[in-house]
PDB file of C-alpha atoms in Angstrom:
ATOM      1  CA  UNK A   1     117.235   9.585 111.654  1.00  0.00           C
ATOM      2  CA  UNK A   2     120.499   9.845 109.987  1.00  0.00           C
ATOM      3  CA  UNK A   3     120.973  14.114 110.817  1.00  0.00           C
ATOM      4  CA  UNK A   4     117.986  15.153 113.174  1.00  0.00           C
ATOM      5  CA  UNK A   5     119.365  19.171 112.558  1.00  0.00           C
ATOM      6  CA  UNK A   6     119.722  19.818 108.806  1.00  0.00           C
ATOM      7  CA  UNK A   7     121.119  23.109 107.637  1.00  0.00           C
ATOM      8  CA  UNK A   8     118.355  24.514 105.971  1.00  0.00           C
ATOM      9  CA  UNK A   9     118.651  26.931 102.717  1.00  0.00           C
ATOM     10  CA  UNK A  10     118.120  30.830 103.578  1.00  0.00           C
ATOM     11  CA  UNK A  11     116.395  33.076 101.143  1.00  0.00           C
ATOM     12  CA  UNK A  12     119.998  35.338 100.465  1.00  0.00           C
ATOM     13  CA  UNK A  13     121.521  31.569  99.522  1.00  0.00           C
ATOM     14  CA  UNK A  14     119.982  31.204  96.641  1.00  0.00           C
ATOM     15  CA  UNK A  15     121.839  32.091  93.612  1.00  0.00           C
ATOM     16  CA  UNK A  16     121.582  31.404  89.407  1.00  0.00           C
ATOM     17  CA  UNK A  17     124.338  30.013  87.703  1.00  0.00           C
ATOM     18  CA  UNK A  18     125.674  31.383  85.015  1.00  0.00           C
ATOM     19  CA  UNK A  19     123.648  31.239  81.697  1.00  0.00           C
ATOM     20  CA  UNK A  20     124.134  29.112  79.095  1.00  0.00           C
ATOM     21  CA  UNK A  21     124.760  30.204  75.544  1.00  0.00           C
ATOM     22  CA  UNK A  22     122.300  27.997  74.111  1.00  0.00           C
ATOM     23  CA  UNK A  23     118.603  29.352  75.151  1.00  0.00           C
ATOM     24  CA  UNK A  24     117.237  26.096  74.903  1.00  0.00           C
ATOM     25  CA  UNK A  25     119.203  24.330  77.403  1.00  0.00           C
ATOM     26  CA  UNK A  26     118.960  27.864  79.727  1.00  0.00           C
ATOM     27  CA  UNK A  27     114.700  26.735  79.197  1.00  0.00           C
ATOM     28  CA  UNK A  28     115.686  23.106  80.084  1.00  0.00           C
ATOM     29  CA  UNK A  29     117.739  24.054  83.025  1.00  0.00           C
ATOM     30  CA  UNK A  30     115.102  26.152  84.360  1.00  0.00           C
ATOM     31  CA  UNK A  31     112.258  23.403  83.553  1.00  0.00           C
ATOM     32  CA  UNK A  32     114.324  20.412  85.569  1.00  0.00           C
ATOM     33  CA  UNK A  33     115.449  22.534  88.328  1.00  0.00           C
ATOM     34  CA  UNK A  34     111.747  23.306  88.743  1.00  0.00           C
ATOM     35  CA  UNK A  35     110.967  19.823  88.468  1.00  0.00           C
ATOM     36  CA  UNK A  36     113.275  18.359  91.430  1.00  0.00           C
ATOM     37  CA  UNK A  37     114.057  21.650  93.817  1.00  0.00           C
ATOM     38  CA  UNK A  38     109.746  20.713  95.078  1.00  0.00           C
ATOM     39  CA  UNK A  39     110.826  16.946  95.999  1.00  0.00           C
ATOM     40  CA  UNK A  40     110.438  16.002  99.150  1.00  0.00           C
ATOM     41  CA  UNK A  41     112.634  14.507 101.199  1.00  0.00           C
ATOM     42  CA  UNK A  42     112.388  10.888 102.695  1.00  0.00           C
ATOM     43  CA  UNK A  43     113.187  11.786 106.205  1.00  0.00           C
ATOM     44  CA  UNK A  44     112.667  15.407 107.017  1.00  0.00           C
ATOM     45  CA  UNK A  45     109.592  17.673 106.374  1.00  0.00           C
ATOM     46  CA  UNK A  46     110.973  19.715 103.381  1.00  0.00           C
ATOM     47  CA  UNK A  47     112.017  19.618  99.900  1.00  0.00           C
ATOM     48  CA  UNK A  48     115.403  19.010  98.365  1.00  0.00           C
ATOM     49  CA  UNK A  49     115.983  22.601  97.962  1.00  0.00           C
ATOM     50  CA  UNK A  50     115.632  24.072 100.944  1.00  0.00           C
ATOM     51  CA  UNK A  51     117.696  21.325 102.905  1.00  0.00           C
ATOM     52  CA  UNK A  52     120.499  22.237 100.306  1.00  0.00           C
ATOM     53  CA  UNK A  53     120.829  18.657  98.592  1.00  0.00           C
ATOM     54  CA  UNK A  54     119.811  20.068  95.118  1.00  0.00           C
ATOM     55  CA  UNK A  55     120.927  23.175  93.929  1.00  0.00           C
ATOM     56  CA  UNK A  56     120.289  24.906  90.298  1.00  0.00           C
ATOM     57  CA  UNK A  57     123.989  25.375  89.458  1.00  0.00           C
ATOM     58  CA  UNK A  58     124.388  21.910  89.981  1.00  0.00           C
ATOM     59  CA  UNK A  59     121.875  21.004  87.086  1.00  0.00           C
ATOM     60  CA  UNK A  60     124.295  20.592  84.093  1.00  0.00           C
ATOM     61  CA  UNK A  61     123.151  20.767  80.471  1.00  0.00           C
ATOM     62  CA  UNK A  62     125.213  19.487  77.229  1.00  0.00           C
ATOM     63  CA  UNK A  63     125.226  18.703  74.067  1.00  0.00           C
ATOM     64  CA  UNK A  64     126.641  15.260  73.494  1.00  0.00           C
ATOM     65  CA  UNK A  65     128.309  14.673  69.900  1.00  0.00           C
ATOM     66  CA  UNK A  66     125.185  13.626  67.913  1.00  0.00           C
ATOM     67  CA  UNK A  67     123.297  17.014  69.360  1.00  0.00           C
ATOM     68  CA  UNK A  68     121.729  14.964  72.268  1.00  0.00           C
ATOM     69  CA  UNK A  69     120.433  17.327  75.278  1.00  0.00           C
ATOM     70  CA  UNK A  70     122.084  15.776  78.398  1.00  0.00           C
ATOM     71  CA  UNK A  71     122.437  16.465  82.013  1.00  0.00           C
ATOM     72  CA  UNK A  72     124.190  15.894  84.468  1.00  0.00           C
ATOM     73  CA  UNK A  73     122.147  16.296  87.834  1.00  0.00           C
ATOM     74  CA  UNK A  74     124.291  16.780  91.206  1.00  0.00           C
ATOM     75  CA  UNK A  75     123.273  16.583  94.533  1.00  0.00           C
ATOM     76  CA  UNK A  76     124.569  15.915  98.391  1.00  0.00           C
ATOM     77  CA  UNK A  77     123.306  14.186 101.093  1.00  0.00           C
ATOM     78  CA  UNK A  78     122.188  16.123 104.076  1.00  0.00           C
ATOM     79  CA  UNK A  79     125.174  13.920 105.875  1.00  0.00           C
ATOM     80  CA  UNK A  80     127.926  11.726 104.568  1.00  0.00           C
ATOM     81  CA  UNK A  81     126.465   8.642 106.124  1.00  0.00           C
ATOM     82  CA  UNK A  82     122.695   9.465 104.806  1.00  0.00           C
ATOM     83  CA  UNK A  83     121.225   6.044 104.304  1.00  0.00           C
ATOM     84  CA  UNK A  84     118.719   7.361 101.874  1.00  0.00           C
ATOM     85  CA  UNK A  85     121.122   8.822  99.078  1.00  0.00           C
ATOM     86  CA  UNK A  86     120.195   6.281  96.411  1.00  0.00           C
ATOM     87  CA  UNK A  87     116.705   7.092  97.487  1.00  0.00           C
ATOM     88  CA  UNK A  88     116.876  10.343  96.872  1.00  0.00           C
ATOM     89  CA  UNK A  89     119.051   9.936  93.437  1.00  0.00           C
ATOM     90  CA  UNK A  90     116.086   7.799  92.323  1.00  0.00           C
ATOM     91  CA  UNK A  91     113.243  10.434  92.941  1.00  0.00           C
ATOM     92  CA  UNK A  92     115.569  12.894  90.948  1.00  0.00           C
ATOM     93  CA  UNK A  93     115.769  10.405  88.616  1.00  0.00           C
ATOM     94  CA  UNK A  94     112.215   9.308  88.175  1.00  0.00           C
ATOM     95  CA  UNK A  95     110.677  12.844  88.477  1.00  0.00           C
ATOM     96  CA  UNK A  96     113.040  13.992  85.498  1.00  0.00           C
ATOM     97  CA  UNK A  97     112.691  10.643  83.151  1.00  0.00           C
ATOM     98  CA  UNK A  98     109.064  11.350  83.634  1.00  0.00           C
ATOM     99  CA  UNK A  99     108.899  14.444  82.422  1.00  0.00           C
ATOM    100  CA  UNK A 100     111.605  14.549  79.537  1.00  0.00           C
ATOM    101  CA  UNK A 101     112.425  10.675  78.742  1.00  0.00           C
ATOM    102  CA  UNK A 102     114.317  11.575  75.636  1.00  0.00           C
ATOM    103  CA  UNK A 103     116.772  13.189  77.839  1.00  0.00           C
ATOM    104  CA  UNK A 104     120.438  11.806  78.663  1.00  0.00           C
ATOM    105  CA  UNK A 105     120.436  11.965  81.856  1.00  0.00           C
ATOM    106  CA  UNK A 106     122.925  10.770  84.983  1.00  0.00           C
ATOM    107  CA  UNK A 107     122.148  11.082  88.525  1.00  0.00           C
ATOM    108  CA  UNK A 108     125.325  11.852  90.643  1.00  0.00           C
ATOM    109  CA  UNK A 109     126.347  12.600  94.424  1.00  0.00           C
ATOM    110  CA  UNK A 110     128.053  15.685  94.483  1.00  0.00           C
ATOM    111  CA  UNK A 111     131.940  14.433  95.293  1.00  0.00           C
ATOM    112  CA  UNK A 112     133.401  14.034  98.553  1.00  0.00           C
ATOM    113  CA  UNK A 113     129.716  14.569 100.285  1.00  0.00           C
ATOM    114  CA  UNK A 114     129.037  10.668 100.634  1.00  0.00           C
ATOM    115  CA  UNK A 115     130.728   7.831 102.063  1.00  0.00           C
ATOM    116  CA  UNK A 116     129.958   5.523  99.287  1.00  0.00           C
ATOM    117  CA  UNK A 117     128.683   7.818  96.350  1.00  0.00           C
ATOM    118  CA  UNK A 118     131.177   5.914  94.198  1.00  0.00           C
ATOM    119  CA  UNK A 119     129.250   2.410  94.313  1.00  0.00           C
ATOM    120  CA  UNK A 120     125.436   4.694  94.972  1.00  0.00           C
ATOM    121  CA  UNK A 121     126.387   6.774  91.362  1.00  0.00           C
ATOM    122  CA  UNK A 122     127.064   3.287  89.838  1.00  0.00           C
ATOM    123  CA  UNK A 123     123.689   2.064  91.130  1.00  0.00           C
ATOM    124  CA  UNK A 124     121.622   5.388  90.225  1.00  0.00           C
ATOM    125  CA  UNK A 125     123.285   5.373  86.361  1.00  0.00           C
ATOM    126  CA  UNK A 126     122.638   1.637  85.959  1.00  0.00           C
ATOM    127  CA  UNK A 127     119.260   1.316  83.433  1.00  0.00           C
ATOM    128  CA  UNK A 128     118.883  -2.422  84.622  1.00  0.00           C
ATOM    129  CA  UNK A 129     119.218  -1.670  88.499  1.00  0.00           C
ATOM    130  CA  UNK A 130     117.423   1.342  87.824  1.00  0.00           C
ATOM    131  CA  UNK A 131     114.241  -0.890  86.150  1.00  0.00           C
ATOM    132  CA  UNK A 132     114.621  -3.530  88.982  1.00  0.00           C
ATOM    133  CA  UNK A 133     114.522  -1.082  91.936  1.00  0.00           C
ATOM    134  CA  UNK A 134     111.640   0.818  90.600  1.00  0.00           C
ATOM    135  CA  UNK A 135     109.904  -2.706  89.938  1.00  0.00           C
ATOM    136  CA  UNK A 136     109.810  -3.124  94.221  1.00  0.00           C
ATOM    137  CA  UNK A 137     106.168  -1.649  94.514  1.00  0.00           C
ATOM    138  CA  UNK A 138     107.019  -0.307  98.149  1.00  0.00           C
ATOM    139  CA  UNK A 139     110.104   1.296  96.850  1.00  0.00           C
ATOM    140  CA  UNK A 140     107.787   2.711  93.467  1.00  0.00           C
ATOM    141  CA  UNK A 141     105.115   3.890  95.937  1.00  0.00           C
ATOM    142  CA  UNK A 142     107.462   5.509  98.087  1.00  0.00           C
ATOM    143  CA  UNK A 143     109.134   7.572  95.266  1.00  0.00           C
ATOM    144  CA  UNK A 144     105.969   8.348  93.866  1.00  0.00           C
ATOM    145  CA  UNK A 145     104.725   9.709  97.422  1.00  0.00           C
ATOM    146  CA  UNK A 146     108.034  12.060  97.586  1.00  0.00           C
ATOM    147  CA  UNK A 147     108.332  13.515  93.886  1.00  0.00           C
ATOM    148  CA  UNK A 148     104.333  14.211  93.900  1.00  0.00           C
ATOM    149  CA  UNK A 149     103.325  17.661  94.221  1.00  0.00           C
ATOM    150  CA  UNK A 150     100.298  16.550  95.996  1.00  0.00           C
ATOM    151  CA  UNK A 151     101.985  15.863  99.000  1.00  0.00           C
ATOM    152  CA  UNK A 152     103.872  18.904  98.825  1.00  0.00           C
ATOM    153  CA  UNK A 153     104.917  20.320 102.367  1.00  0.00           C
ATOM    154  CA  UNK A 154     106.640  23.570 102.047  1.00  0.00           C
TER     155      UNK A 154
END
């Protein structure tokens, strides 16, 4: 287990970002925080949220130059060492390309909170590694298991 004592989010943590201008990407915001703050977490018995690696101000909508809806989705590893970060990246990524696959969207550790985020964000960004790591059925299984709400555990 890569951090046996995670710091786990208190209720008086939780804050909202600032609001965006543009309703609709306030709504989509709000719909993909939703979406990844209930995934659960490949090593210890809660979600994302509440073990601090996602956060909602770290969800970043834009509008790219041709009027795209983008985002950029943050988030940090429990430890700099985690062994599971592209893991995690992946569920994020999955759970949100399943839900709005229209969207521009790029998975990125949170800088300075991973050892190796640089060569992980290339990885997690890449469409063809991307396709060829969800292609590994234990990998696609696994991923599926953890952004299911099914198996939800909080």
């Amino acid at each position: 287990m890569n951090n046996p004592t995670p710091s786990l989010l208190q209720d008086d943590e939780i804050a909202d970002p600032e609001p965006y201008e543009d309703e609709q990407l306030e709504y989509l915001r709000d719909d993909i925080y939703s979406l990844i703050r209930h995934i659960n977490d490949p090593e210890h018995p809660h979600t994302l949220e509440k073990l601090k690696v996602v956060s909602k101000k770290d969800v970043n909508m834009f509008k790219d130059s041709r009027d795209h809806e983008c985002a950029d989705i943050l988030f940090t590893p429990t430890v700099p060492h985690c062994s599971l970060a592209t893991t995690i990246g992946l569920c994020i990524r999955t759970k949100v390309q399943l839900d709005f696959p229209q969207l521009k969207l790029r998975v990125i550790i949170k800088q300075g909170t991973h050892n190796t985020a640089e060569q992980i964000n290339k990885q997690l960004n890449d469409k063809e590694r991307v396709v060829a790591a969800l292609e590994n059925p234990s990998l696609w299984q696994t991923i599926l298991g953890l952004i299911g709400n099914n198996g939800y555990r909080e």
